XYZ file of C-alpha atoms in Angstrom:
350
model
C 10.305 21.638 6.850
C 10.958 21.848 10.602
C 8.770 21.284 13.645
C 8.992 22.828 17.100
C 6.750 20.775 19.414
C 4.033 22.891 20.999
C 0.887 22.127 22.963
C -2.365 22.573 21.103
C -4.224 25.769 21.985
C -7.595 25.453 23.637
C -10.559 25.910 21.262
C -11.130 29.626 20.700
C -14.003 31.172 22.715
C -16.057 32.150 19.655
C -15.836 28.652 18.172
C -16.625 27.039 21.539
C -19.731 29.203 21.936
C -20.861 28.407 18.408
C -20.389 24.661 18.902
C -22.283 24.640 22.212
C -25.092 26.715 20.714
C -25.412 24.467 17.641
C -25.435 21.162 19.463
C -26.577 21.877 23.007
C -27.902 18.560 24.319
C -27.775 16.942 20.915
C -25.038 14.452 20.176
C -21.943 16.379 19.133
C -20.019 15.316 16.000
C -16.940 13.126 16.336
C -14.308 15.925 16.115
C -15.933 17.703 19.060
C -16.177 14.482 21.089
C -12.519 13.669 20.424
C -11.381 17.078 21.697
C -13.686 17.003 24.733
C -12.920 13.411 25.756
C -9.306 12.891 24.659
C -7.873 16.402 24.461
C -4.490 16.630 22.739
C -4.428 12.941 21.824
C -1.593 13.279 19.270
C 1.187 15.374 20.769
C 3.659 17.017 18.380
C 6.586 15.569 20.324
C 5.608 12.030 19.259
C 6.280 12.851 15.592
C 9.291 15.167 15.686
C 11.832 12.589 14.508
C 10.141 12.647 11.097
C 10.915 16.353 10.693
C 13.967 18.612 10.616
C 14.971 20.844 13.523
C 15.858 23.761 11.256
C 14.263 25.386 8.257
C 10.802 26.790 7.505
C 8.273 25.940 10.190
C 5.717 23.341 9.149
C 2.185 22.622 10.293
C 1.723 20.789 13.604
C 2.287 17.028 12.948
C 0.001 16.099 15.844
C -2.826 18.091 14.306
C -2.088 16.597 10.883
C -2.394 13.137 12.450
C -5.867 14.018 13.755
C -6.814 15.489 10.374
C -5.733 12.198 8.753
C -7.906 10.215 11.181
C -10.958 12.418 10.587
C -10.292 12.306 6.860
C -10.488 8.516 6.856
C -13.573 8.418 9.074
C -15.445 10.782 6.751
C -13.945 9.294 3.558
C -12.583 12.607 2.300
C -9.892 13.281 -0.265
C -6.856 15.334 0.731
C -8.375 18.391 -0.913
C -11.703 17.888 0.889
C -9.962 17.343 4.241
C -7.957 20.559 3.862
C -11.175 22.381 3.014
C -12.848 20.962 6.140
C -10.008 22.380 8.258
C -10.741 25.801 6.745
C -14.541 25.894 6.917
C -15.901 23.334 9.435
C -16.342 24.590 12.983
C -16.178 21.086 14.462
C -12.770 20.469 12.879
C -11.454 23.894 14.020
C -12.719 23.104 17.522
C -10.916 19.748 17.600
C -7.674 21.239 16.292
C -7.714 24.358 18.477
C -7.748 26.749 15.516
C -9.073 30.286 15.402
C -12.052 31.206 13.285
C -9.856 32.977 10.721
C -7.179 30.250 10.431
C -6.731 29.413 6.724
C -5.362 25.914 7.365
C -2.872 24.462 4.898
C -2.482 23.421 1.279
C -3.934 19.961 0.652
C -0.548 18.617 -0.584
C 0.748 18.837 2.996
C -1.258 15.710 3.883
C 0.472 13.457 1.354
C 3.853 14.869 2.384
C 3.007 14.149 6.030
C 2.025 10.539 5.309
C 5.211 10.020 3.311
C 7.322 11.257 6.219
C 5.549 8.894 8.619
C 6.250 5.910 6.382
C 9.874 6.879 5.803
C 10.480 7.100 9.570
C 8.492 4.009 10.586
C 5.698 5.950 12.309
C 2.743 4.398 10.482
C 1.270 2.956 13.687
C 2.073 5.911 15.958
C -1.442 7.408 15.793
C -3.079 4.082 16.672
C -0.596 3.461 19.508
C -1.280 6.892 21.004
C -5.032 6.430 20.714
C -4.914 2.986 22.353
C -2.797 4.402 25.194
C -5.308 7.229 25.724
C -8.192 4.745 25.816
C -6.356 2.565 28.355
C -5.705 5.614 30.534
C -9.425 6.436 30.539
C -10.462 2.880 31.369
C -12.130 2.184 28.016
C -9.655 -0.569 27.190
C -8.553 -3.170 29.740
C -6.503 -6.352 29.751
C -8.278 -9.698 29.913
C -11.050 -8.820 27.491
C -12.130 -10.602 24.345
C -10.679 -9.767 20.968
C -11.317 -10.861 17.413
C -9.308 -10.516 14.229
C -10.544 -10.303 10.649
C -9.072 -9.131 7.375
C -10.076 -7.363 4.219
C -8.513 -7.439 0.777
C -6.292 -4.663 -0.582
C -5.773 -4.525 -4.336
C -2.253 -3.933 -5.600
C -1.912 -0.809 -7.739
C -0.846 -2.851 -10.780
C -2.615 -4.503 -13.685
C -3.733 -8.092 -13.222
C -1.579 -10.254 -15.528
C -1.883 -13.908 -16.475
C 1.311 -15.955 -16.669
C 1.869 -15.329 -20.391
C 1.458 -11.576 -19.926
C 3.691 -11.665 -16.850
C 6.507 -13.268 -18.838
C 6.266 -10.713 -21.637
C 5.864 -7.699 -19.354
C 8.865 -8.785 -17.261
C 11.002 -8.850 -20.428
C 9.670 -5.419 -21.372
C 10.381 -3.984 -17.906
C 13.956 -5.303 -18.029
C 14.447 -3.859 -21.519
C 13.201 -0.465 -20.331
C 15.640 -0.495 -17.413
C 18.590 -1.589 -19.575
C 17.712 0.958 -22.285
C 17.875 3.727 -19.700
C 21.118 2.420 -18.170
C 23.072 1.196 -21.220
C 21.356 1.954 -24.551
C 24.467 1.377 -26.667
C 25.139 -2.017 -25.096
C 21.558 -3.168 -25.703
C 21.719 -2.288 -29.397
C 24.797 -4.518 -29.737
C 23.275 -7.698 -28.277
C 19.658 -7.858 -29.506
C 17.683 -7.299 -32.676
C 16.265 -3.926 -31.637
C 13.709 -3.560 -34.506
C 12.308 -7.070 -33.955
C 12.099 -6.678 -30.181
C 10.635 -3.207 -30.531
C 7.679 -4.718 -32.350
C 7.059 -7.183 -29.495
C 7.886 -4.996 -26.512
C 7.268 -1.436 -27.676
C 3.898 -1.357 -25.886
C 2.625 -2.890 -22.684
C 1.888 -6.582 -23.153
C -1.650 -6.232 -21.791
C -2.502 -3.479 -24.306
C -3.633 -6.119 -26.816
C -5.746 -9.244 -26.397
C -4.114 -12.654 -26.380
C -5.459 -15.171 -28.926
C -8.232 -17.503 -27.769
C -6.336 -20.597 -28.898
C -4.378 -22.223 -26.070
C -1.833 -23.509 -28.586
C -1.180 -20.010 -29.860
C -0.996 -18.590 -26.309
C 1.536 -21.250 -25.395
C 3.588 -20.325 -28.455
C 3.580 -16.649 -27.473
C 4.509 -17.565 -23.900
C 7.401 -19.675 -25.196
C 8.594 -16.747 -27.340
C 8.671 -14.520 -24.271
C 10.610 -17.208 -22.429
C 13.200 -17.521 -25.201
C 13.631 -13.741 -25.305
C 14.029 -13.620 -21.514
C 16.634 -16.399 -21.613
C 18.565 -14.723 -24.431
C 18.526 -11.356 -22.698
C 19.719 -12.799 -19.389
C 22.492 -14.765 -21.113
C 23.720 -11.535 -22.682
C 23.503 -9.617 -19.385
C 25.418 -12.280 -17.424
C 28.029 -12.771 -20.143
C 31.626 -12.108 -18.974
C 31.910 -9.508 -21.756
C 28.997 -7.444 -20.384
C 29.305 -4.711 -17.740
C 28.950 -6.469 -14.367
C 26.641 -3.786 -12.983
C 23.921 -4.683 -15.510
C 23.186 -7.853 -13.556
C 22.508 -5.708 -10.471
C 19.572 -3.868 -12.024
C 16.392 -4.727 -10.039
C 14.370 -5.314 -13.218
C 16.963 -7.823 -14.435
C 16.804 -9.788 -11.206
C 12.990 -9.729 -11.363
C 13.116 -11.152 -14.885
C 15.456 -13.911 -13.694
C 13.053 -14.923 -10.904
C 10.006 -14.794 -13.194
C 11.825 -16.991 -15.706
C 12.709 -19.586 -13.051
C 9.197 -19.593 -11.588
C 7.279 -19.863 -14.856
C 9.507 -21.608 -17.426
C 11.261 -24.928 -17.956
C 14.504 -25.217 -19.901
C 14.995 -28.729 -21.296
C 16.808 -30.483 -24.152
C 15.048 -32.402 -26.926
C 16.253 -35.613 -28.643
C 18.357 -33.649 -31.102
C 20.127 -31.904 -28.247
C 18.427 -28.584 -28.887
C 17.430 -26.317 -26.036
C 13.666 -26.102 -25.490
C 12.054 -23.360 -23.368
C 8.391 -23.768 -22.440
C 6.025 -22.567 -19.771
C 5.720 -24.672 -16.658
C 2.593 -26.712 -16.068
C 1.140 -27.669 -12.690
C 3.035 -30.968 -12.894
C 6.346 -29.154 -13.365
C 6.453 -27.753 -9.842
C 4.994 -24.262 -9.935
C 6.004 -22.216 -6.874
C 3.463 -21.687 -4.074
C 1.337 -18.548 -4.201
C 3.198 -17.001 -1.242
C 6.418 -16.950 -3.306
C 5.117 -16.298 -6.815
C 5.749 -12.875 -8.370
C 2.551 -11.562 -9.989
C 3.825 -8.281 -11.456
C 7.285 -6.923 -12.321
C 6.170 -3.582 -10.862
C 5.138 -4.797 -7.385
C 7.262 -7.670 -6.136
C 5.359 -8.017 -2.838
C 1.868 -8.420 -4.316
C 0.437 -11.949 -4.180
C -2.744 -13.665 -5.288
C -5.154 -14.334 -2.444
C -8.541 -15.939 -2.010
C -11.079 -15.594 0.782
C -14.751 -16.587 0.905
C -14.968 -16.923 -2.855
C -13.195 -13.597 -3.525
C -9.917 -13.721 -5.458
C -7.582 -10.749 -5.851
C -3.986 -9.731 -6.410
C -2.397 -7.671 -3.671
C -2.429 -7.690 0.109
C -4.503 -8.276 3.248
C -5.273 -5.702 5.904
C -5.723 -7.486 9.240
C -7.699 -5.618 11.901
C -8.097 -6.672 15.543
C -10.810 -5.218 17.773
C -12.254 -5.775 21.212
C -15.580 -7.606 21.371
C -16.583 -7.685 25.020
C -20.097 -8.240 26.346
C -23.014 -6.672 24.466
C -26.474 -5.833 25.884
C -28.550 -8.915 26.578
C -25.652 -11.179 27.428
C -25.403 -12.706 30.931
C -23.967 -10.380 33.541
C -24.557 -7.160 31.621
C -27.849 -6.063 33.204
C -27.741 -2.350 33.950
C -24.166 -2.000 32.741
C -23.573 -0.281 29.424
C -21.279 -2.374 27.231
C -17.837 -1.018 26.398
C -17.345 0.124 22.813
C -15.633 -2.118 20.294
C -12.167 -0.639 19.821
C -9.529 -1.333 17.190
C -6.366 -2.447 18.978
C -4.036 -3.538 16.175
C -3.654 -3.397 12.411
C -1.201 -5.162 10.124
C -0.775 -5.373 6.362
C 0.535 -8.649 4.911
C 0.641 -10.266 1.497
C -2.646 -11.735 0.311
C -1.658 -15.329 1.094
C -1.296 -14.845 4.867
C -4.065 -16.735 6.661
C -6.157 -14.858 9.207
C -5.460 -17.472 11.874
C -1.730 -16.765 11.804
C -2.420 -13.181 12.930
C -4.496 -14.065 16.015
C -1.653 -13.946 18.522
């Protein structure tokens, strides 16, 4: 898909007349206000590096950026947002579309977001909006600002440490099976392991007894140790050790298990306790399928995933000293950042 940067057309006369007739002196909806006050706030040229210069012409990336903003404001799905482009006059007015413009297929929105992420343009829309607000005097230096955060759940199942150990073994087995099925059959008891790891570990309930849970956790640890010994053996293909799932299993084993020797000289593998030096939450893997997710806690809420930090202006409000007769400026978002769930809000203030 290619893009040739073009300026947005002015709203068509028939749509402009309809919008003015519908709203008159009433407060216009946000899409109309954005077009009237900010104009072409997201120029196509700002997004061209995410698209090819040849090939079938795609939809205007600047317009898609505005559609994405309006979609979030109105909490619409991709399908609903695409439908709004087709049948809502206020959206057609903001985008400079004609009355008969059919818009685009809803899948274009997810493709657009993917391109932005792949080319590091996630913050481009916010940067352009902030610049437009500065140009119009709505945002000035020297004002007050505050930062807060909200939780973001990781798109993975929440696992306890026993389940994490077992699921990490299963994930590594799946990766090795796909990469070297014949080798795997030579080094492990496939029927026995199939019974333990054929289904997701969290698909059945762990026993209530702590002793029995510890036994199951130890079994997962022994299997993980045996599998890693076989993978890192000099007789094994060296590239097996480079599989991401294998490295994840290695880290999970180190973080959650202790390997010791008993009085008879036998190797003992058991789960770590708090006294054994568990890693801090900022370093601890919580799922073999999302290595960046971490467990966080804030104001009594605990979750596994990330934090979305949002900074906004908070200048004088009505009633405060020195504001008599002067309308307060709006609170405006000036920065956003996503971190792991363990990052404290105070570290994001600067």
